Amino acid sequence: MTRADDKLNVLILAAGLGTRLRPLTSEIPKPLVRVYDKSILEIQMERAKSLGDVRLHANAHYLADQIVSEGKRLGFEKVWVETPEILGTAGPLRRIYAAGYRGGLLIMNGDAYCNFDLGAFVRNARNRCEAALLAVDFPKVNTFRVGEDGSLVGVAGRFGADTGTAATFSGISWYSDEALARIRDGEFDIREFWKQEITSGRAPFVDMSQLHATWIDMGSPEGLMAAVEARLAECGRNKNEAVVEPGVVIPDGVKIAHSVIFKGAEIQPGETIENEIRGKGFKWIVNGASS
């Protein structure tokens, strides 16, 4: 069914396997891991709703039934289950367009804690191009190569020029209906689409206006802790305080500081827990918070 109004579609990518955070993600997909008070999926949903009346979508593969259930609770338009195989970073976009959704598509990640001015990004994108990518400055990665005119000229180690301003893809992107129509059936890696667009003289625009905004990859224990600290700060809390998942019973005499305790964690009476993430079958030591 074609939906030809101008309502923006938002897709939160939530199909990943979460392998770097196992065993925490053995029983829960990473987008549903709580970051202080809410899951990343819900936090990203709230960020998206700041844009106004949007259609919310998510994709799902690993433990998909949990994403589907949460999507219903949160009022998503649809959760697109990918089975038997995951569709990568391009396939989900093509699938939504092929189903008749129109109005453009904003892509967000379900495994990164970030706080961008999405409204400014979308407005800038619509005024300049058919496809736009939001960049951050993360020197450990910084594989983007951006030309003087703001267009993507290459991705280090993949294709294109190795000159230009270096930056990192934030995972936030926007595609017009015209751009979505050019993603080929069966396309898996969105970087291949970017390459095709560059070759065809339609290089994606790289928005460099929010290089130093909050952006945290949650794919490691250290990243998860950094995301919790950022969320605590955003909520006006002390980032060194203990975060205990609802339902966890803390024995008598236990002292907890700068730690995250998930359900199933083994805790001994009188124990002191500091700089840890602990849950069912694991205990990760992480760095202390800065002052």
PDB file of N, CA and C in Angstrom, residues 55-140:
ATOM      1  N   ARG A  55       6.691   8.391  11.065  1.00  0.00           N
ATOM      2  CA  ARG A  55       6.384   6.960  11.098  1.00  0.00           C
ATOM      3  C   ARG A  55       7.623   6.219  11.593  1.00  0.00           C
ATOM      4  N   LEU A  56       7.464   5.482  12.667  1.00  0.00           N
ATOM      5  CA  LEU A  56       8.589   4.773  13.270  1.00  0.00           C
ATOM      6  C   LEU A  56       8.637   3.331  12.786  1.00  0.00           C
ATOM      7  N   HIS A  57       9.820   2.940  12.341  1.00  0.00           N
ATOM      8  CA  HIS A  57      10.070   1.570  11.921  1.00  0.00           C
ATOM      9  C   HIS A  57      11.311   1.055  12.657  1.00  0.00           C
ATOM     10  N   ALA A  58      11.393  -0.256  12.806  1.00  0.00           N
ATOM     11  CA  ALA A  58      12.620  -0.904  13.254  1.00  0.00           C
ATOM     12  C   ALA A  58      12.765  -2.195  12.467  1.00  0.00           C
ATOM     13  N   ASN A  59      13.990  -2.668  12.335  1.00  0.00           N
ATOM     14  CA  ASN A  59      14.171  -4.012  11.800  1.00  0.00           C
ATOM     15  C   ASN A  59      14.607  -4.925  12.930  1.00  0.00           C
ATOM     16  N   ALA A  60      14.487  -6.216  12.729  1.00  0.00           N
ATOM     17  CA  ALA A  60      14.805  -7.177  13.781  1.00  0.00           C
ATOM     18  C   ALA A  60      15.230  -8.491  13.154  1.00  0.00           C
ATOM     19  N   HIS A  61      16.158  -9.156  13.822  1.00  0.00           N
ATOM     20  CA  HIS A  61      16.606 -10.483  13.380  1.00  0.00           C
ATOM     21  C   HIS A  61      16.922 -11.356  14.594  1.00  0.00           C
ATOM     22  N   TYR A  62      17.923 -10.954  15.360  1.00  0.00           N
ATOM     23  CA  TYR A  62      18.309 -11.703  16.555  1.00  0.00           C
ATOM     24  C   TYR A  62      17.295 -11.447  17.672  1.00  0.00           C
ATOM     25  N   LEU A  63      16.735 -12.525  18.231  1.00  0.00           N
ATOM     26  CA  LEU A  63      15.699 -12.416  19.267  1.00  0.00           C
ATOM     27  C   LEU A  63      14.601 -11.439  18.827  1.00  0.00           C
ATOM     28  N   ALA A  64      14.177 -11.627  17.583  1.00  0.00           N
ATOM     29  CA  ALA A  64      13.274 -10.664  16.933  1.00  0.00           C
ATOM     30  C   ALA A  64      11.954 -10.510  17.658  1.00  0.00           C
ATOM     31  N   ASP A  65      11.467 -11.573  18.310  1.00  0.00           N
ATOM     32  CA  ASP A  65      10.167 -11.475  18.966  1.00  0.00           C
ATOM     33  C   ASP A  65      10.154 -10.414  20.052  1.00  0.00           C
ATOM     34  N   GLN A  66      11.320 -10.212  20.714  1.00  0.00           N
ATOM     35  CA  GLN A  66      11.387  -9.186  21.752  1.00  0.00           C
ATOM     36  C   GLN A  66      11.314  -7.786  21.148  1.00  0.00           C
ATOM     37  N   ILE A  67      11.972  -7.575  20.001  1.00  0.00           N
ATOM     38  CA  ILE A  67      11.908  -6.276  19.324  1.00  0.00           C
ATOM     39  C   ILE A  67      10.488  -6.011  18.831  1.00  0.00           C
ATOM     40  N   VAL A  68       9.851  -7.031  18.276  1.00  0.00           N
ATOM     41  CA  VAL A  68       8.476  -6.890  17.796  1.00  0.00           C
ATOM     42  C   VAL A  68       7.554  -6.493  18.943  1.00  0.00           C
ATOM     43  N   SER A  69       7.673  -7.175  20.077  1.00  0.00           N
ATOM     44  CA  SER A  69       6.820  -6.890  21.229  1.00  0.00           C
ATOM     45  C   SER A  69       7.035  -5.466  21.729  1.00  0.00           C
ATOM     46  N   GLU A  70       8.306  -5.044  21.824  1.00  0.00           N
ATOM     47  CA  GLU A  70       8.598  -3.695  22.307  1.00  0.00           C
ATOM     48  C   GLU A  70       8.140  -2.653  21.293  1.00  0.00           C
ATOM     49  N   GLY A  71       8.274  -2.947  20.016  1.00  0.00           N
ATOM     50  CA  GLY A  71       7.799  -2.025  18.995  1.00  0.00           C
ATOM     51  C   GLY A  71       6.300  -1.783  19.102  1.00  0.00           C
ATOM     52  N   LYS A  72       5.549  -2.828  19.380  1.00  0.00           N
ATOM     53  CA  LYS A  72       4.108  -2.673  19.574  1.00  0.00           C
ATOM     54  C   LYS A  72       3.826  -1.806  20.794  1.00  0.00           C
ATOM     55  N   ARG A  73       4.552  -2.050  21.877  1.00  0.00           N
ATOM     56  CA  ARG A  73       4.331  -1.265  23.099  1.00  0.00           C
ATOM     57  C   ARG A  73       4.613   0.211  22.872  1.00  0.00           C
ATOM     58  N   LEU A  74       5.645   0.496  22.081  1.00  0.00           N
ATOM     59  CA  LEU A  74       6.067   1.876  21.874  1.00  0.00           C
ATOM     60  C   LEU A  74       5.321   2.559  20.727  1.00  0.00           C
ATOM     61  N   GLY A  75       4.479   1.829  20.016  1.00  0.00           N
ATOM     62  CA  GLY A  75       3.691   2.438  18.961  1.00  0.00           C
ATOM     63  C   GLY A  75       4.377   2.569  17.623  1.00  0.00           C
ATOM     64  N   PHE A  76       5.305   1.682  17.316  1.00  0.00           N
ATOM     65  CA  PHE A  76       5.968   1.714  16.014  1.00  0.00           C
ATOM     66  C   PHE A  76       4.970   1.384  14.908  1.00  0.00           C
ATOM     67  N   GLU A  77       5.188   1.999  13.750  1.00  0.00           N
ATOM     68  CA  GLU A  77       4.399   1.658  12.566  1.00  0.00           C
ATOM     69  C   GLU A  77       4.565   0.187  12.219  1.00  0.00           C
ATOM     70  N   LYS A  78       5.817  -0.275  12.218  1.00  0.00           N
ATOM     71  CA  LYS A  78       6.078  -1.671  11.890  1.00  0.00           C
ATOM     72  C   LYS A  78       7.477  -2.062  12.327  1.00  0.00           C
ATOM     73  N   VAL A  79       7.622  -3.294  12.791  1.00  0.00           N
ATOM     74  CA  VAL A  79       8.933  -3.911  12.999  1.00  0.00           C
ATOM     75  C   VAL A  79       9.113  -4.934  11.891  1.00  0.00           C
ATOM     76  N   TRP A  80      10.140  -4.742  11.081  1.00  0.00           N
ATOM     77  CA  TRP A  80      10.390  -5.573   9.906  1.00  0.00           C
ATOM     78  C   TRP A  80      11.332  -6.710  10.293  1.00  0.00           C
ATOM     79  N   VAL A  81      10.789  -7.901  10.443  1.00  0.00           N
ATOM     80  CA  VAL A  81      11.602  -9.052  10.836  1.00  0.00           C
ATOM     81  C   VAL A  81      12.354  -9.576   9.612  1.00  0.00           C
ATOM     82  N   GLU A  82      13.643  -9.800   9.788  1.00  0.00           N
ATOM     83  CA  GLU A  82      14.491 -10.299   8.711  1.00  0.00           C
ATOM     84  C   GLU A  82      14.812 -11.764   8.975  1.00  0.00           C
ATOM     85  N   THR A  83      14.288 -12.633   8.124  1.00  0.00           N
ATOM     86  CA  THR A  83      14.490 -14.062   8.286  1.00  0.00           C
ATOM     87  C   THR A  83      14.426 -14.731   6.914  1.00  0.00           C
ATOM     88  N   PRO A  84      15.226 -15.758   6.651  1.00  0.00           N
ATOM     89  CA  PRO A  84      16.153 -16.383   7.609  1.00  0.00           C
ATOM     90  C   PRO A  84      17.477 -15.649   7.757  1.00  0.00           C
ATOM     91  N   GLU A  85      17.797 -14.758   6.809  1.00  0.00           N
ATOM     92  CA  GLU A  85      19.073 -14.058   6.838  1.00  0.00           C
ATOM     93  C   GLU A  85      18.881 -12.575   7.122  1.00  0.00           C
ATOM     94  N   ILE A  86      19.877 -11.992   7.776  1.00  0.00           N
ATOM     95  CA  ILE A  86      19.879 -10.555   8.012  1.00  0.00           C
ATOM     96  C   ILE A  86      20.106  -9.823   6.688  1.00  0.00           C
ATOM     97  N   LEU A  87      19.535  -8.641   6.532  1.00  0.00           N
ATOM     98  CA  LEU A  87      19.560  -7.935   5.247  1.00  0.00           C
ATOM     99  C   LEU A  87      20.635  -6.862   5.156  1.00  0.00           C
ATOM    100  N   GLY A  88      21.492  -6.764   6.176  1.00  0.00           N
ATOM    101  CA  GLY A  88      22.584  -5.806   6.109  1.00  0.00           C
ATOM    102  C   GLY A  88      22.131  -4.383   6.359  1.00  0.00           C
ATOM    103  N   THR A  89      22.884  -3.433   5.798  1.00  0.00           N
ATOM    104  CA  THR A  89      22.607  -2.021   6.042  1.00  0.00           C
ATOM    105  C   THR A  89      21.887  -1.342   4.877  1.00  0.00           C
ATOM    106  N   ALA A  90      21.750  -2.037   3.757  1.00  0.00           N
ATOM    107  CA  ALA A  90      21.032  -1.481   2.608  1.00  0.00           C
ATOM    108  C   ALA A  90      19.685  -2.151   2.403  1.00  0.00           C
ATOM    109  N   GLY A  91      19.622  -3.458   2.627  1.00  0.00           N
ATOM    110  CA  GLY A  91      18.393  -4.198   2.392  1.00  0.00           C
ATOM    111  C   GLY A  91      17.172  -3.665   3.122  1.00  0.00           C
ATOM    112  N   PRO A  92      17.308  -3.286   4.405  1.00  0.00           N
ATOM    113  CA  PRO A  92      16.136  -2.762   5.117  1.00  0.00           C
ATOM    114  C   PRO A  92      15.573  -1.484   4.500  1.00  0.00           C
ATOM    115  N   LEU A  93      16.438  -0.636   3.949  1.00  0.00           N
ATOM    116  CA  LEU A  93      15.986   0.604   3.323  1.00  0.00           C
ATOM    117  C   LEU A  93      15.187   0.292   2.062  1.00  0.00           C
ATOM    118  N   ARG A  94      15.744  -0.615   1.252  1.00  0.00           N
ATOM    119  CA  ARG A  94      15.075  -1.010   0.020  1.00  0.00           C
ATOM    120  C   ARG A  94      13.720  -1.639   0.324  1.00  0.00           C
ATOM    121  N   ARG A  95      13.659  -2.432   1.380  1.00  0.00           N
ATOM    122  CA  ARG A  95      12.426  -3.133   1.746  1.00  0.00           C
ATOM    123  C   ARG A  95      11.304  -2.160   2.102  1.00  0.00           C
ATOM    124  N   ILE A  96      11.626  -1.121   2.866  1.00  0.00           N
ATOM    125  CA  ILE A  96      10.622  -0.134   3.251  1.00  0.00           C
ATOM    126  C   ILE A  96      10.133   0.640   2.030  1.00  0.00           C
ATOM    127  N   TYR A  97      11.054   1.029   1.161  1.00  0.00           N
ATOM    128  CA  TYR A  97      10.660   1.762  -0.046  1.00  0.00           C
ATOM    129  C   TYR A  97       9.791   0.882  -0.941  1.00  0.00           C
ATOM    130  N   ALA A  98      10.184  -0.376  -1.102  1.00  0.00           N
ATOM    131  CA  ALA A  98       9.447  -1.289  -1.974  1.00  0.00           C
ATOM    132  C   ALA A  98       8.037  -1.563  -1.450  1.00  0.00           C
ATOM    133  N   ALA A  99       7.841  -1.413  -0.139  1.00  0.00           N
ATOM    134  CA  ALA A  99       6.523  -1.623   0.455  1.00  0.00           C
ATOM    135  C   ALA A  99       5.594  -0.439   0.243  1.00  0.00           C
ATOM    136  N   GLY A 100       6.100   0.640  -0.377  1.00  0.00           N
ATOM    137  CA  GLY A 100       5.245   1.767  -0.716  1.00  0.00           C
ATOM    138  C   GLY A 100       5.346   2.970   0.193  1.00  0.00           C
ATOM    139  N   TYR A 101       6.236   2.927   1.176  1.00  0.00           N
ATOM    140  CA  TYR A 101       6.381   4.077   2.066  1.00  0.00           C
ATOM    141  C   TYR A 101       7.135   5.193   1.350  1.00  0.00           C
ATOM    142  N   ARG A 102       6.608   6.399   1.469  1.00  0.00           N
ATOM    143  CA  ARG A 102       7.217   7.575   0.852  1.00  0.00           C
ATOM    144  C   ARG A 102       7.293   8.688   1.894  1.00  0.00           C
ATOM    145  N   GLY A 103       8.096   9.715   1.583  1.00  0.00           N
ATOM    146  CA  GLY A 103       8.279  10.825   2.509  1.00  0.00           C
ATOM    147  C   GLY A 103       9.701  10.965   2.990  1.00  0.00           C
ATOM    148  N   GLY A 104      10.599  10.133   2.422  1.00  0.00           N
ATOM    149  CA  GLY A 104      11.991  10.141   2.866  1.00  0.00           C
ATOM    150  C   GLY A 104      12.185   9.216   4.052  1.00  0.00           C
ATOM    151  N   LEU A 105      13.463   8.895   4.331  1.00  0.00           N
ATOM    152  CA  LEU A 105      13.775   7.920   5.377  1.00  0.00           C
ATOM    153  C   LEU A 105      15.000   8.373   6.170  1.00  0.00           C
ATOM    154  N   LEU A 106      14.809   8.529   7.471  1.00  0.00           N
ATOM    155  CA  LEU A 106      15.903   8.830   8.387  1.00  0.00           C
ATOM    156  C   LEU A 106      16.337   7.528   9.044  1.00  0.00           C
ATOM    157  N   ILE A 107      17.632   7.252   9.033  1.00  0.00           N
ATOM    158  CA  ILE A 107      18.182   6.029   9.613  1.00  0.00           C
ATOM    159  C   ILE A 107      18.878   6.364  10.925  1.00  0.00           C
ATOM    160  N   MET A 108      18.578   5.565  11.973  1.00  0.00           N
ATOM    161  CA  MET A 108      19.230   5.709  13.268  1.00  0.00           C
ATOM    162  C   MET A 108      19.706   4.329  13.721  1.00  0.00           C
ATOM    163  N   ASN A 109      20.698   4.292  14.582  1.00  0.00           N
ATOM    164  CA  ASN A 109      21.228   3.024  15.071  1.00  0.00           C
ATOM    165  C   ASN A 109      20.616   2.648  16.415  1.00  0.00           C
ATOM    166  N   GLY A 110      20.428   1.351  16.604  1.00  0.00           N
ATOM    167  CA  GLY A 110      19.913   0.847  17.865  1.00  0.00           C
ATOM    168  C   GLY A 110      20.994   0.366  18.807  1.00  0.00           C
ATOM    169  N   ASP A 111      22.244   0.735  18.511  1.00  0.00           N
ATOM    170  CA  ASP A 111      23.334   0.315  19.397  1.00  0.00           C
ATOM    171  C   ASP A 111      24.324   1.440  19.671  1.00  0.00           C
ATOM    172  N   ALA A 112      23.853   2.683  19.541  1.00  0.00           N
ATOM    173  CA  ALA A 112      24.706   3.838  19.829  1.00  0.00           C
ATOM    174  C   ALA A 112      23.920   4.850  20.660  1.00  0.00           C
ATOM    175  N   TYR A 113      24.562   5.355  21.695  1.00  0.00           N
ATOM    176  CA  TYR A 113      23.941   6.414  22.497  1.00  0.00           C
ATOM    177  C   TYR A 113      24.422   7.741  21.930  1.00  0.00           C
ATOM    178  N   CYS A 114      23.505   8.533  21.425  1.00  0.00           N
ATOM    179  CA  CYS A 114      23.903   9.795  20.807  1.00  0.00           C
ATOM    180  C   CYS A 114      22.841  10.848  21.064  1.00  0.00           C
ATOM    181  N   ASN A 115      23.230  12.086  20.891  1.00  0.00           N
ATOM    182  CA  ASN A 115      22.315  13.192  21.125  1.00  0.00           C
ATOM    183  C   ASN A 115      22.620  14.293  20.118  1.00  0.00           C
ATOM    184  N   PHE A 116      21.991  14.173  18.957  1.00  0.00           N
ATOM    185  CA  PHE A 116      22.180  15.126  17.871  1.00  0.00           C
ATOM    186  C   PHE A 116      20.953  16.021  17.723  1.00  0.00           C
ATOM    187  N   ASP A 117      21.132  17.122  17.042  1.00  0.00           N
ATOM    188  CA  ASP A 117      20.014  17.954  16.624  1.00  0.00           C
ATOM    189  C   ASP A 117      19.502  17.358  15.322  1.00  0.00           C
ATOM    190  N   LEU A 118      18.586  16.409  15.432  1.00  0.00           N
ATOM    191  CA  LEU A 118      18.101  15.704  14.249  1.00  0.00           C
ATOM    192  C   LEU A 118      17.323  16.635  13.327  1.00  0.00           C
ATOM    193  N   GLY A 119      16.604  17.580  13.905  1.00  0.00           N
ATOM    194  CA  GLY A 119      15.850  18.511  13.087  1.00  0.00           C
ATOM    195  C   GLY A 119      16.746  19.307  12.158  1.00  0.00           C
ATOM    196  N   ALA A 120      17.859  19.805  12.706  1.00  0.00           N
ATOM    197  CA  ALA A 120      18.796  20.571  11.887  1.00  0.00           C
ATOM    198  C   ALA A 120      19.398  19.699  10.793  1.00  0.00           C
ATOM    199  N   PHE A 121      19.712  18.453  11.146  1.00  0.00           N
ATOM    200  CA  PHE A 121      20.290  17.537  10.153  1.00  0.00           C
ATOM    201  C   PHE A 121      19.315  17.285   9.008  1.00  0.00           C
ATOM    202  N   VAL A 122      18.065  16.970   9.328  1.00  0.00           N
ATOM    203  CA  VAL A 122      17.090  16.659   8.278  1.00  0.00           C
ATOM    204  C   VAL A 122      16.817  17.888   7.413  1.00  0.00           C
ATOM    205  N   ARG A 123      16.673  19.053   8.038  1.00  0.00           N
ATOM    206  CA  ARG A 123      16.434  20.274   7.252  1.00  0.00           C
ATOM    207  C   ARG A 123      17.603  20.540   6.308  1.00  0.00           C
ATOM    208  N   ASN A 124      18.807  20.426   6.821  1.00  0.00           N
ATOM    209  CA  ASN A 124      19.998  20.659   6.009  1.00  0.00           C
ATOM    210  C   ASN A 124      20.054  19.676   4.852  1.00  0.00           C
ATOM    211  N   ALA A 125      19.742  18.410   5.141  1.00  0.00           N
ATOM    212  CA  ALA A 125      19.781  17.382   4.110  1.00  0.00           C
ATOM    213  C   ALA A 125      18.755  17.656   3.012  1.00  0.00           C
ATOM    214  N   ARG A 126      17.536  17.945   3.393  1.00  0.00           N
ATOM    215  CA  ARG A 126      16.485  18.169   2.403  1.00  0.00           C
ATOM    216  C   ARG A 126      16.791  19.355   1.495  1.00  0.00           C
ATOM    217  N   ASN A 127      17.508  20.332   2.031  1.00  0.00           N
ATOM    218  CA  ASN A 127      17.811  21.535   1.255  1.00  0.00           C
ATOM    219  C   ASN A 127      18.998  21.354   0.323  1.00  0.00           C
ATOM    220  N   ARG A 128      19.783  20.277   0.520  1.00  0.00           N
ATOM    221  CA  ARG A 128      21.039  20.189  -0.205  1.00  0.00           C
ATOM    222  C   ARG A 128      21.162  19.010  -1.146  1.00  0.00           C
ATOM    223  N   CYS A 129      20.460  17.909  -0.898  1.00  0.00           N
ATOM    224  CA  CYS A 129      20.848  16.688  -1.596  1.00  0.00           C
ATOM    225  C   CYS A 129      19.735  15.654  -1.574  1.00  0.00           C
ATOM    226  N   GLU A 130      20.033  14.482  -2.126  1.00  0.00           N
ATOM    227  CA  GLU A 130      19.115  13.350  -2.091  1.00  0.00           C
ATOM    228  C   GLU A 130      19.531  12.304  -1.074  1.00  0.00           C
ATOM    229  N   ALA A 131      20.770  12.384  -0.576  1.00  0.00           N
ATOM    230  CA  ALA A 131      21.243  11.471   0.462  1.00  0.00           C
ATOM    231  C   ALA A 131      22.267  12.207   1.313  1.00  0.00           C
ATOM    232  N   ALA A 132      22.132  12.096   2.628  1.00  0.00           N
ATOM    233  CA  ALA A 132      23.026  12.810   3.537  1.00  0.00           C
ATOM    234  C   ALA A 132      23.452  11.894   4.675  1.00  0.00           C
ATOM    235  N   LEU A 133      24.691  12.074   5.117  1.00  0.00           N
ATOM    236  CA  LEU A 133      25.287  11.276   6.179  1.00  0.00           C
ATOM    237  C   LEU A 133      25.794  12.202   7.265  1.00  0.00           C
ATOM    238  N   LEU A 134      25.468  11.925   8.511  1.00  0.00           N
ATOM    239  CA  LEU A 134      25.905  12.778   9.617  1.00  0.00           C
ATOM    240  C   LEU A 134      27.224  12.239  10.173  1.00  0.00           C
ATOM    241  N   ALA A 135      28.209  13.113  10.287  1.00  0.00           N
ATOM    242  CA  ALA A 135      29.548  12.701  10.697  1.00  0.00           C
ATOM    243  C   ALA A 135      29.887  13.188  12.103  1.00  0.00           C
ATOM    244  N   VAL A 136      30.781  12.441  12.753  1.00  0.00           N
ATOM    245  CA  VAL A 136      31.383  12.843  14.020  1.00  0.00           C
ATOM    246  C   VAL A 136      32.895  12.739  13.875  1.00  0.00           C
ATOM    247  N   ASP A 137      33.594  13.352  14.810  1.00  0.00           N
ATOM    248  CA  ASP A 137      35.053  13.252  14.820  1.00  0.00           C
ATOM    249  C   ASP A 137      35.451  12.188  15.833  1.00  0.00           C
ATOM    250  N   PHE A 138      35.888  11.041  15.350  1.00  0.00           N
ATOM    251  CA  PHE A 138      36.296   9.933  16.203  1.00  0.00           C
ATOM    252  C   PHE A 138      37.594   9.379  15.625  1.00  0.00           C
ATOM    253  N   PRO A 139      38.739   9.958  16.037  1.00  0.00           N
ATOM    254  CA  PRO A 139      40.018   9.654  15.386  1.00  0.00           C
ATOM    255  C   PRO A 139      40.369   8.173  15.285  1.00  0.00           C
ATOM    256  N   LYS A 140      39.888   7.352  16.211  1.00  0.00           N
ATOM    257  CA  LYS A 140      40.199   5.922  16.135  1.00  0.00           C
ATOM    258  C   LYS A 140      39.586   5.258  14.903  1.00  0.00           C
TER     259      LYS A 140
END
